[in-house]
Tab-separated table of C-alpha atoms and ligand atoms in Angstrom:
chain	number	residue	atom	x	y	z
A	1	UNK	CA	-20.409	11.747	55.465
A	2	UNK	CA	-18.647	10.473	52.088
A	3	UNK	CA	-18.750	8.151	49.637
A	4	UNK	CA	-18.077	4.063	51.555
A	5	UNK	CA	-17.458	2.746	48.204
A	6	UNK	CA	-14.805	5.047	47.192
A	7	UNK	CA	-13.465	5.301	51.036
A	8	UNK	CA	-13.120	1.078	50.434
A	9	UNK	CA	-11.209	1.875	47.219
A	10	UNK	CA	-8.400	4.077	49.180
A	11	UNK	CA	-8.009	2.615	52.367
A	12	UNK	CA	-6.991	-1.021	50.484
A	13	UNK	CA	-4.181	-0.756	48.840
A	14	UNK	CA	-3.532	-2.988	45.895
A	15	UNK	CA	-1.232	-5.774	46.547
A	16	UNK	CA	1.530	-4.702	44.251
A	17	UNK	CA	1.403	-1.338	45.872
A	18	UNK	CA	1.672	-3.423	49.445
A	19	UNK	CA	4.069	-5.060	48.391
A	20	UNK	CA	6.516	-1.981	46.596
A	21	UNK	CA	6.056	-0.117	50.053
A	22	UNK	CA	7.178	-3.160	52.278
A	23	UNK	CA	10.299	-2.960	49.412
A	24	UNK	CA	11.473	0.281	50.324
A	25	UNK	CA	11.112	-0.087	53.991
A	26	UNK	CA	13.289	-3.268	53.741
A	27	UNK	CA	15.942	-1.655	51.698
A	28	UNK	CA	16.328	0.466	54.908
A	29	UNK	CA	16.756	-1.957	56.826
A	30	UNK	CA	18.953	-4.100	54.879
A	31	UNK	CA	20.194	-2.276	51.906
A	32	UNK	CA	18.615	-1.981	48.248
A	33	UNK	CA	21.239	-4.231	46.867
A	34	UNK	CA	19.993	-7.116	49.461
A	35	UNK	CA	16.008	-6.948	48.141
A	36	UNK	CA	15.476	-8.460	45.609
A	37	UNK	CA	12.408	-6.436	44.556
A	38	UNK	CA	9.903	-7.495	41.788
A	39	UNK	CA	6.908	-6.006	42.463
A	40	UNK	CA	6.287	-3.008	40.360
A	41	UNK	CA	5.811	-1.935	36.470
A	42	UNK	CA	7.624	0.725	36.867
A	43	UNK	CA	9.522	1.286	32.952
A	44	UNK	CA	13.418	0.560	34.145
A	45	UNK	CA	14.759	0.830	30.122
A	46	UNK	CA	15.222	5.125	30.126
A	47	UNK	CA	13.240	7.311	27.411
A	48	UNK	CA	14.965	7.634	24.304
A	49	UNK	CA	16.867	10.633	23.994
A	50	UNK	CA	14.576	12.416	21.397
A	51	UNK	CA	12.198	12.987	24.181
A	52	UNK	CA	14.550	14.377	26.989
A	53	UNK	CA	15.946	16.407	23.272
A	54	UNK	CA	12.417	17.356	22.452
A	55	UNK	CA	11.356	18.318	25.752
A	56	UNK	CA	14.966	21.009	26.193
A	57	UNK	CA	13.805	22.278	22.858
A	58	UNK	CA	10.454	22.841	23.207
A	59	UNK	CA	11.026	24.304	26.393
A	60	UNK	CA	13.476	26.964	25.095
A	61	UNK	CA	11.874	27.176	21.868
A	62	UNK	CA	7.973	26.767	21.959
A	63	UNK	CA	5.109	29.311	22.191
A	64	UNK	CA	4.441	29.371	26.259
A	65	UNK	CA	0.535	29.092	25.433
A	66	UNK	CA	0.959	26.465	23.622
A	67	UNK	CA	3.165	24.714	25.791
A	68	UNK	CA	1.592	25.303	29.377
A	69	UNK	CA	-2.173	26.372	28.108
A	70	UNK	CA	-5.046	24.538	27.637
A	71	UNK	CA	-5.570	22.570	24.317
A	72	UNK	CA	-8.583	21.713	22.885
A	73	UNK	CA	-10.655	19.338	25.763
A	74	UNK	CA	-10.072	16.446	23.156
A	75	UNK	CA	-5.933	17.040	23.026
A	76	UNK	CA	-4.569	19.440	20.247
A	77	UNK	CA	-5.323	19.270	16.852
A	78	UNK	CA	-1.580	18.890	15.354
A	79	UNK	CA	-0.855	16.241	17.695
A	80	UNK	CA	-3.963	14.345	16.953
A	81	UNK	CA	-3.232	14.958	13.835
A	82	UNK	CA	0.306	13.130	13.849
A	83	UNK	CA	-0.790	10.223	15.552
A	84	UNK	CA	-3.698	9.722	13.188
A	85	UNK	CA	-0.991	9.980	10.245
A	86	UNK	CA	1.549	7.354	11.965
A	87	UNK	CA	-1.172	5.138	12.906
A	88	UNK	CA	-2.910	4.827	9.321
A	89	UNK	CA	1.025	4.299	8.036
A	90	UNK	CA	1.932	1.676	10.284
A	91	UNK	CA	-1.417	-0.262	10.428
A	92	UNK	CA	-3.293	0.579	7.133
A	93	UNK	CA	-6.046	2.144	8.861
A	94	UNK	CA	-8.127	5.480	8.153
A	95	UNK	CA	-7.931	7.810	11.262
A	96	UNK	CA	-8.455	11.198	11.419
A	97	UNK	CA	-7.609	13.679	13.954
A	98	UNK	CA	-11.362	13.493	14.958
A	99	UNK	CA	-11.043	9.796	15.890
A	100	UNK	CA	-8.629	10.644	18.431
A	101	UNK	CA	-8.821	11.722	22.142
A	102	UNK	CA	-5.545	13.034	23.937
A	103	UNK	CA	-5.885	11.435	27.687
A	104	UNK	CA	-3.697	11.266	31.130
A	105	UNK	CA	-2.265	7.398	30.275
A	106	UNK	CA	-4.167	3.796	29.605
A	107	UNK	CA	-5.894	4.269	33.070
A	108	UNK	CA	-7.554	7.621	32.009
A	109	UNK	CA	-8.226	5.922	28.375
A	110	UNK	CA	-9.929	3.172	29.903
A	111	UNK	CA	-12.047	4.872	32.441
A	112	UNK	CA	-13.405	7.579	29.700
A	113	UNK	CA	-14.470	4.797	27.360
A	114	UNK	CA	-15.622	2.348	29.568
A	115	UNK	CA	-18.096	5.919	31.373
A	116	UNK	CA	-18.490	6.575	27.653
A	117	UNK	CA	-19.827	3.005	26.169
A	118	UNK	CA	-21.576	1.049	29.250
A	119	UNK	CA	-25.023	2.126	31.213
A	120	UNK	CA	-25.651	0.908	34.562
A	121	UNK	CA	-25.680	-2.757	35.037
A	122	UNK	CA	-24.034	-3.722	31.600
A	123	UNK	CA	-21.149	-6.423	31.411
A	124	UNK	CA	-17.775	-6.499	30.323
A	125	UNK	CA	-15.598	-9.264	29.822
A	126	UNK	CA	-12.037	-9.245	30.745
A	127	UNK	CA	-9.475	-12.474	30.067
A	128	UNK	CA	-7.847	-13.793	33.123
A	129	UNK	CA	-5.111	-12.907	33.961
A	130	UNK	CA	-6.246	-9.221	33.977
A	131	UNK	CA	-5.223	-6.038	35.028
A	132	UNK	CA	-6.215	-5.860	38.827
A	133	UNK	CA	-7.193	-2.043	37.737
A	134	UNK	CA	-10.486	-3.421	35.473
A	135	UNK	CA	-12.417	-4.159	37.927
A	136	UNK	CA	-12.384	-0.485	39.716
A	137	UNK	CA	-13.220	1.136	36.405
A	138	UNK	CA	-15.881	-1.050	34.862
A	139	UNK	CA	-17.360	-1.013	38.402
A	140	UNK	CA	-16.681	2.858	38.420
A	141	UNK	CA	-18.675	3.199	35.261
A	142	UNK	CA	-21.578	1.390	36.852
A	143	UNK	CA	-20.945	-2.238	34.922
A	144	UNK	CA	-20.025	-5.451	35.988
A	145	UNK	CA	-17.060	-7.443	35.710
A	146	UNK	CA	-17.701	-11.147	33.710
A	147	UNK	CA	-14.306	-12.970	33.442
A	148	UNK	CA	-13.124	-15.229	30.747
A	149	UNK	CA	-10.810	-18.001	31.869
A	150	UNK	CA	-8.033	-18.774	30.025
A	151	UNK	CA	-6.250	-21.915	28.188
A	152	UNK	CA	-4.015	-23.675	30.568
A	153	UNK	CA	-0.277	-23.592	29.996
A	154	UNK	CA	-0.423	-21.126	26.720
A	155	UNK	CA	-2.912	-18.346	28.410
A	156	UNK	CA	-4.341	-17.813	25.474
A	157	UNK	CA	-7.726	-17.154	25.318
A	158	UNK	CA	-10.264	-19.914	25.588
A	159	UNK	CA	-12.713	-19.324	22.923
A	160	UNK	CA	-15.273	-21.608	24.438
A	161	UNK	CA	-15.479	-20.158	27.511
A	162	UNK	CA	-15.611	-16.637	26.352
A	163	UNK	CA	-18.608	-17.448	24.470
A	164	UNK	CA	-20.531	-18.795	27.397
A	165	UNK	CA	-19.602	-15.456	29.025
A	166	UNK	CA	-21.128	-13.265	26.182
A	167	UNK	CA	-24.837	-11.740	27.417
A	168	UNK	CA	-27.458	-9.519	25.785
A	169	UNK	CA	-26.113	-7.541	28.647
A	170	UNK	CA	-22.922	-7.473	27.456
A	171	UNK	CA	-21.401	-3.899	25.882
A	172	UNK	CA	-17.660	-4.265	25.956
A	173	UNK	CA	-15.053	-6.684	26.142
A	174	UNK	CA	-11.322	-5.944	27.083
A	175	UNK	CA	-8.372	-7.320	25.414
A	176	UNK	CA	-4.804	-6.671	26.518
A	177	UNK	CA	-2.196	-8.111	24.399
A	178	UNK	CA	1.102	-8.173	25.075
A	179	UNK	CA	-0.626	-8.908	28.349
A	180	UNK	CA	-0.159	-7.942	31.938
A	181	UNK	CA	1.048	-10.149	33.645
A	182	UNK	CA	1.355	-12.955	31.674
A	183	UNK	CA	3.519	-11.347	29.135
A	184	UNK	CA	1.268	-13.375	26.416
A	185	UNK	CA	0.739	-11.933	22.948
A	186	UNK	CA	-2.399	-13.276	21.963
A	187	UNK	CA	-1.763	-14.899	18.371
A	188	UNK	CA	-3.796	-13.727	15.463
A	189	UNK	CA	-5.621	-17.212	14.912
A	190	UNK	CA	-7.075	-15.989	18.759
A	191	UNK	CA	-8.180	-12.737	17.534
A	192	UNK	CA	-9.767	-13.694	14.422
A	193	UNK	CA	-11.529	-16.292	16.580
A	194	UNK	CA	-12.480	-13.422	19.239
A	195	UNK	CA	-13.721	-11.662	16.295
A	196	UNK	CA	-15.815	-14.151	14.895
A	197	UNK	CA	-17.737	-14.880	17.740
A	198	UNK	CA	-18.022	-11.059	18.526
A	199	UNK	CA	-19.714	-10.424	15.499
A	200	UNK	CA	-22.142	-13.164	15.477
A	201	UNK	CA	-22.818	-12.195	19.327
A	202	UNK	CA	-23.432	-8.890	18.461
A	203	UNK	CA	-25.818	-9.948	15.782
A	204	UNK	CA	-27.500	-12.219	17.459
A	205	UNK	CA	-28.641	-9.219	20.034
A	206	UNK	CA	-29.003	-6.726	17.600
A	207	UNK	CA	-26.474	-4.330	19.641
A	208	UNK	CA	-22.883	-3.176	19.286
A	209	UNK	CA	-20.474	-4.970	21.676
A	210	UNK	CA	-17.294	-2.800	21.643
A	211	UNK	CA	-14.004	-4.216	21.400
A	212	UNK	CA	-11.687	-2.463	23.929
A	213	UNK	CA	-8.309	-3.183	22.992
A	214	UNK	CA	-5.837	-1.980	25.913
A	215	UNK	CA	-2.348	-1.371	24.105
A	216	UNK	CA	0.177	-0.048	26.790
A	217	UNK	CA	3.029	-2.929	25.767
A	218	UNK	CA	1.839	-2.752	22.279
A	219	UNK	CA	5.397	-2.028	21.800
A	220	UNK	CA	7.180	-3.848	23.643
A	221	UNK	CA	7.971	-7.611	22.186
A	222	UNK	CA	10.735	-9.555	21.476
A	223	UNK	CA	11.623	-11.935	18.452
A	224	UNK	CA	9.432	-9.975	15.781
A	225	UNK	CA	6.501	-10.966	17.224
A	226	UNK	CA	3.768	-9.833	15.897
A	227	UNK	CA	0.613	-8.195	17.539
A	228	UNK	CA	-2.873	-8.072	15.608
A	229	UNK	CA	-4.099	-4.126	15.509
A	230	UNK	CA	-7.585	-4.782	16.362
A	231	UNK	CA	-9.418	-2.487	14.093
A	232	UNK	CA	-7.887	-4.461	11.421
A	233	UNK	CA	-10.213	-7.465	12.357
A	234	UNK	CA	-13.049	-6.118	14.076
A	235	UNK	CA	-14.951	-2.793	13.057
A	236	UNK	CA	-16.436	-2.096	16.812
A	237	UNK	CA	-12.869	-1.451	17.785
A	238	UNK	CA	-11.894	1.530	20.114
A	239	UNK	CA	-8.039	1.667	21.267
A	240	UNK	CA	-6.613	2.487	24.938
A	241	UNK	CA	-3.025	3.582	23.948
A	242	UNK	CA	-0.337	4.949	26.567
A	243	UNK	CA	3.184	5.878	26.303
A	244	UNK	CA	3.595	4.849	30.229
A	245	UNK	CA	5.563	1.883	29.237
A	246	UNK	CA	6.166	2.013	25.170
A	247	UNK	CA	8.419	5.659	25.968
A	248	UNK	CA	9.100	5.049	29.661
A	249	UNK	CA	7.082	7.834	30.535
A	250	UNK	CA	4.713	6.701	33.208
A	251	UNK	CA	5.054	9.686	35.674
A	252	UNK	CA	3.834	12.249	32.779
A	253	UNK	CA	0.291	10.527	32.230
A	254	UNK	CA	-0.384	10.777	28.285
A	255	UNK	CA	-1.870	8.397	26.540
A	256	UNK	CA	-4.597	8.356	23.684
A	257	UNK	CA	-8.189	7.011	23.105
A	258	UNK	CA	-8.377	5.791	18.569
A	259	UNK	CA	-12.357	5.212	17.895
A	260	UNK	CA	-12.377	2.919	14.792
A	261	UNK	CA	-13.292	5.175	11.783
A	262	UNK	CA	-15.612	1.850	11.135
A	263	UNK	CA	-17.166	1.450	14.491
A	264	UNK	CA	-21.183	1.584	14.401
A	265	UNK	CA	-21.936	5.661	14.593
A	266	UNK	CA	-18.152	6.363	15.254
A	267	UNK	CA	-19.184	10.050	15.485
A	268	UNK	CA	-21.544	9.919	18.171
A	269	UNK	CA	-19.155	6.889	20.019
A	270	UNK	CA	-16.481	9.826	20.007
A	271	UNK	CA	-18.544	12.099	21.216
A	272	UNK	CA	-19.901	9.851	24.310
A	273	UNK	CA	-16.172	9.797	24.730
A	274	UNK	CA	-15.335	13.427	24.900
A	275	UNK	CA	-18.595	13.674	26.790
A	276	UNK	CA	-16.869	11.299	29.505
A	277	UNK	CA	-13.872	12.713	29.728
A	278	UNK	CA	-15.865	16.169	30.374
A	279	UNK	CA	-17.653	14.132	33.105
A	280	UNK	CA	-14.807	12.795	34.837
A	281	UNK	CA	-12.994	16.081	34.574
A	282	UNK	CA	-9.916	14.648	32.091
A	283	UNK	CA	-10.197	17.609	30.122
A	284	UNK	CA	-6.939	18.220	28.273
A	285	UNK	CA	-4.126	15.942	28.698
A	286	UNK	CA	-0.607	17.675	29.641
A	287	UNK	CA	0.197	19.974	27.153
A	288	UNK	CA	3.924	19.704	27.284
A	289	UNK	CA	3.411	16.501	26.461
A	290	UNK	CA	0.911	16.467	23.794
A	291	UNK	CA	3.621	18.516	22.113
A	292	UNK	CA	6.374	16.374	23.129
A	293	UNK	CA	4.724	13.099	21.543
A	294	UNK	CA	3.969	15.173	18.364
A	295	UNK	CA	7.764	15.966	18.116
A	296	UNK	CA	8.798	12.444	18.671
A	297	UNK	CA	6.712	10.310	16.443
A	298	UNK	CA	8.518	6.809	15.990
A	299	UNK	CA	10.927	6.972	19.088
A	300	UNK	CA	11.434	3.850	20.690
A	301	UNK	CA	12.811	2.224	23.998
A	302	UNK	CA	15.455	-0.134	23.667
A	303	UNK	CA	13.241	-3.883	24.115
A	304	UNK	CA	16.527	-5.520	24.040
A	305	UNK	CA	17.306	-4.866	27.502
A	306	UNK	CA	13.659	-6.416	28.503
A	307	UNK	CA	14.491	-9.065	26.327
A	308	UNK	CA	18.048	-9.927	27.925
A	309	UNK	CA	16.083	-9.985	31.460
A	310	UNK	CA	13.523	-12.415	30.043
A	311	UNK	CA	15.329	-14.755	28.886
A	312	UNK	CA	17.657	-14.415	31.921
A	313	UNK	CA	15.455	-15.094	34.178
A	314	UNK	CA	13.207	-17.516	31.618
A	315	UNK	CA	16.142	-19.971	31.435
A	316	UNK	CA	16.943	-20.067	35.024
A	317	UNK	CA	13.688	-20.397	36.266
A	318	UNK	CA	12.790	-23.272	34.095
A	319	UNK	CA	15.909	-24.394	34.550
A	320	UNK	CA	15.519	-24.880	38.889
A	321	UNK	CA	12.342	-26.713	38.025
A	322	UNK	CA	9.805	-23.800	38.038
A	323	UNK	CA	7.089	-23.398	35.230
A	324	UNK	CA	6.892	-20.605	33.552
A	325	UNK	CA	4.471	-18.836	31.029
A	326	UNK	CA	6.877	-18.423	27.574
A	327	UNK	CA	6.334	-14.422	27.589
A	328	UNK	CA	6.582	-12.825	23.980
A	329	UNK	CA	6.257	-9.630	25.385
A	330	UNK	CA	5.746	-6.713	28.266
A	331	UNK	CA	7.946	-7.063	30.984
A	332	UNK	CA	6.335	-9.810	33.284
A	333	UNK	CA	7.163	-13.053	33.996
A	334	UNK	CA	4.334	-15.245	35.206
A	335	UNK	CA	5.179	-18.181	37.288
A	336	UNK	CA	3.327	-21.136	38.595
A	337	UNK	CA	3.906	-21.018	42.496
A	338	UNK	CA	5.333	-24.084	44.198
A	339	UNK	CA	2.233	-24.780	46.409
A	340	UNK	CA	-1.196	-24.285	45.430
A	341	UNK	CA	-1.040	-21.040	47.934
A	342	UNK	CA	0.623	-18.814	46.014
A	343	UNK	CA	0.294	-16.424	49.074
A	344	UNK	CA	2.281	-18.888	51.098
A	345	UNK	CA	4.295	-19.261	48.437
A	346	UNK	CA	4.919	-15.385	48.115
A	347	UNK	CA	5.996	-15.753	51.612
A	348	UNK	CA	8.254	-18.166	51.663
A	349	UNK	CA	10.308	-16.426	48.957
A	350	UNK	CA	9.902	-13.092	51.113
A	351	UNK	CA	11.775	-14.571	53.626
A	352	UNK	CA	14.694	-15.076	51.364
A	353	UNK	CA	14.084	-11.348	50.137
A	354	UNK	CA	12.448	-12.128	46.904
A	355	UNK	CA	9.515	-9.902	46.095
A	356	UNK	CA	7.081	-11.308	43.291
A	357	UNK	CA	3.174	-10.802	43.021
A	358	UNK	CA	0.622	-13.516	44.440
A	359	UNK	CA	-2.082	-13.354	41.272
A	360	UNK	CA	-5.068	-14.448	42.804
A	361	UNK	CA	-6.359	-10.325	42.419
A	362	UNK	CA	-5.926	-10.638	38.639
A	363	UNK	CA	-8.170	-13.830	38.254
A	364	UNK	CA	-6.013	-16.659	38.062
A	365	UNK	CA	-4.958	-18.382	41.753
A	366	UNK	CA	-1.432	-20.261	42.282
A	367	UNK	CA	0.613	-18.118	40.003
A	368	UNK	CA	2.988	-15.409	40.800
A	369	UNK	CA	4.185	-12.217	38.380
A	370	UNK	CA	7.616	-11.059	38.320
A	371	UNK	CA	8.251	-8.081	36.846
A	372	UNK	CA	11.535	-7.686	35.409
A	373	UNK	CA	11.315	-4.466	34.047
A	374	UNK	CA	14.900	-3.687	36.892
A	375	UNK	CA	18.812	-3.837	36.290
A	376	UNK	CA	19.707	-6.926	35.461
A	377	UNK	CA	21.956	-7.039	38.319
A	378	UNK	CA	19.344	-7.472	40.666
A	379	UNK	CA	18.086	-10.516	38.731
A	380	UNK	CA	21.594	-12.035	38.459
A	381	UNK	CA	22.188	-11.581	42.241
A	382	UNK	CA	18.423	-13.092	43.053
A	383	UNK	CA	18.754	-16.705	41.399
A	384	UNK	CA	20.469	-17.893	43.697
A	385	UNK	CA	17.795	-17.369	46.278
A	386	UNK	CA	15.301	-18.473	43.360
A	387	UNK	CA	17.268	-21.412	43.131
A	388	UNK	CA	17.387	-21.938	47.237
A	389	UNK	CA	13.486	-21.620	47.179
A	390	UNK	CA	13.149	-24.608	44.542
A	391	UNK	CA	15.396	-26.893	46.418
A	392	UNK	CA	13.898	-25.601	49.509
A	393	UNK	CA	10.248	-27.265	48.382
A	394	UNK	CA	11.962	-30.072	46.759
A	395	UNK	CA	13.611	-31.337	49.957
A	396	UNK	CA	9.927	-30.462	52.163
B	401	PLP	N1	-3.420	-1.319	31.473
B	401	PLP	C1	-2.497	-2.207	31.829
B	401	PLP	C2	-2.615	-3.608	31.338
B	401	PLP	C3	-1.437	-1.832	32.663
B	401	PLP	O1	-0.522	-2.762	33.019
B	401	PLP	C4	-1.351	-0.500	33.117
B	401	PLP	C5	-0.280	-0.074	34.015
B	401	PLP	O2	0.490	-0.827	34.544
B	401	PLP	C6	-2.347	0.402	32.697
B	401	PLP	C7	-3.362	-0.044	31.882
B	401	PLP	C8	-2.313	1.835	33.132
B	401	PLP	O3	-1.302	2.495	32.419
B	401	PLP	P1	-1.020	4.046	32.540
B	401	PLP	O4	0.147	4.203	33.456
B	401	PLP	O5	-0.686	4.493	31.165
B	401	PLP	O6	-2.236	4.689	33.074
């Protein structure tokens, strides 16, 4: 009758979306200003004005064909073109407009190049914590999921243990730095020791493994942080690049796919992408917005209001006794739960109207993510209850 696998996929909700919808029913019940909700992503810094700016002009100005019609299936050639010029500039590389693949977001870019680079029954490795999303797409694409644990405390990557999870079978391996939801920027010693091992692996088997390196908070991290550009250390590089969170833009779905102009046949890796985009029917990502990007080249959120809310919420936290992951970056706070449960422990601050995420879905059990990524009000107002919580268990 239809598909059980995909009817399994839509009847379960993921647990952050459980969670965001039990949110808004509270706030009904009990007002917005009394929920203390941390569930969600969702960008809560507004796009910079160039875009709204670009979007009025183009709008009033632009070509409608250009604007509303199709573009080429791989994203128009001027825009391609711009982001191939700002990434060489800012990173030293050599892209051209042909290395790059317009899509709908990081979820689209992700999808099309894992369909594009793994065959049925082929691993990829993701880091704990990951992305709960991973596991639906590399299963989507036909592969299977092999996960890394990571170094306790720092959630950094464990070197070791990645390379006990490297196969002959496997194709691709996921990095996503600054990372969801740990907030962790993995440090460049940690890449160039990913690297290492990746290309002795891949030697060793006499087949490419593909670095996948998923970029969506590439731009968003405090303190001058730095974060490696992959294709800088590792040839077999292929970028997942959205403007969801870097521009605030997550409802408009545009993002980019950047093949390394040094991956092994780049050409025909591009082309297995455009072929998979064709296949999942991502043909052409919005127009408006292709255009809009191309206008707005080098326009940036304001991190310092993330950054005020980290270190908010860092100082109290650690401060009522709870241990927290030191975050360099994205919008997450991840939080070592006060029982071993974290599921108990997610309900225990429910019940004082506290909404955080029980991580056991993105590979590591007992921790909890907040996402602060909301008016800072609503974090002032909550630590109090945060506080409650911690004495609560202290006095149990
Ligand atoms: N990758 C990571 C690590 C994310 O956190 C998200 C969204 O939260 C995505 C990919 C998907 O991003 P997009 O909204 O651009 O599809």
């Amino acid at each position: 009758m239809f598909n059980e696998k995909m009817y399994a996929l839509g009847s379960k909700r993921s647990i952050i979306r459980e969670i965001f919808e039990y949110c808004k029913t509270r706030a009904t019940e009990i007002g917005a200003e009394n929920v203390f909700d941390f569930s969600i992503g969702n960008p809560s810094v507004p796009a910079p004005k160039e875009i709204n700016d670009a979007i009025v002009e183009l709008v009033q100005n632009e070509n409608p064909v250009l604007l509303h019609g199709y573009t080429s299936a791989q994203g128009d050639l001027g825009v391609r073109t711009a982001i191939a010029n700002d990434t060489n500039e800012r990173f030293g590389t050599a892209l051209t407009p042909n290395n790059i693949y317009m899509t709908c977001g990081a979820a689209a870019s992700l999808t099309i190049s894992l369909r594009a680079l793994i065959e049925n029954g082929e691993e990829c490795v993701v880091f704990a914590p990951f992305f709960t999303e991973y596991r639906v797409f590399i299963e989507n694409a036909g592969g299977k999921v092999v996960v890394s644990k990571p170094m306790p405390k720092t959630f950094q990557i464990d070197i070791d243990d990645f390379e006990g999870k490297i196969t002959e079978k496997t194709r691709a391996v996921i990095v996503n730095s600054p990372n969801n939801p740990s907030g962790v920027v993995y440090n460049e010693q940690t890449i160039k020791a990913l690297c290492e091992v990746l290309s002795r692996k891949q030697q060793e088997y006499s087949h490419p493994i593909y670095l996948i390196a998923d970029e969506p908070y590439r731009e968003l991290v405090f303190d001058g942080i730095d974060v490696p550009y992959l294709m800088n250390y590792y040839d077999n590089t292929i970028v997942c690049y959205s403007y969801s969170k870097a521009l605030s833009l997550p409802g408009e779905r545009i993002g980019y796919i950047a093949v390394s102009p040094k991956a092994q046949d780049s050409e025909s890796v591009y082309l297995a992408i455009c072929g998979a985009g064709r296949s999942l029917g991502y043909v052409c990502a919005p127009s408006l917005f292709q255009q809009v990007i191309k206008k707005t080249i080098g326009a940036k959120v304001d991190v310092n209001i993330y950054k005020e809310n980290r270190d908010i919420l860092y100082s109290a936290l650690t401060e009522y006794g709870y241990e927290c992951v030191a975050p360099d970056g994205a919008f997450y706070l991840f939080v070592k739960a006060l029982e071993d449960d974290a599921y108990k422990f997610f309900e225990k601050a429910k019940s004082k109207e506290i909404l955080v995420v029980p991580c056991d879905d993105f590979g590591v059990s007992g921790y909890v993510r907040i996402a602060y990524c909301v008016d800072k009000a609503r974090i002032v107002n909550a630590l109090p209850a945060f506080k409650a919580l911690a004495e609560e268990y202290k006095n149990s």
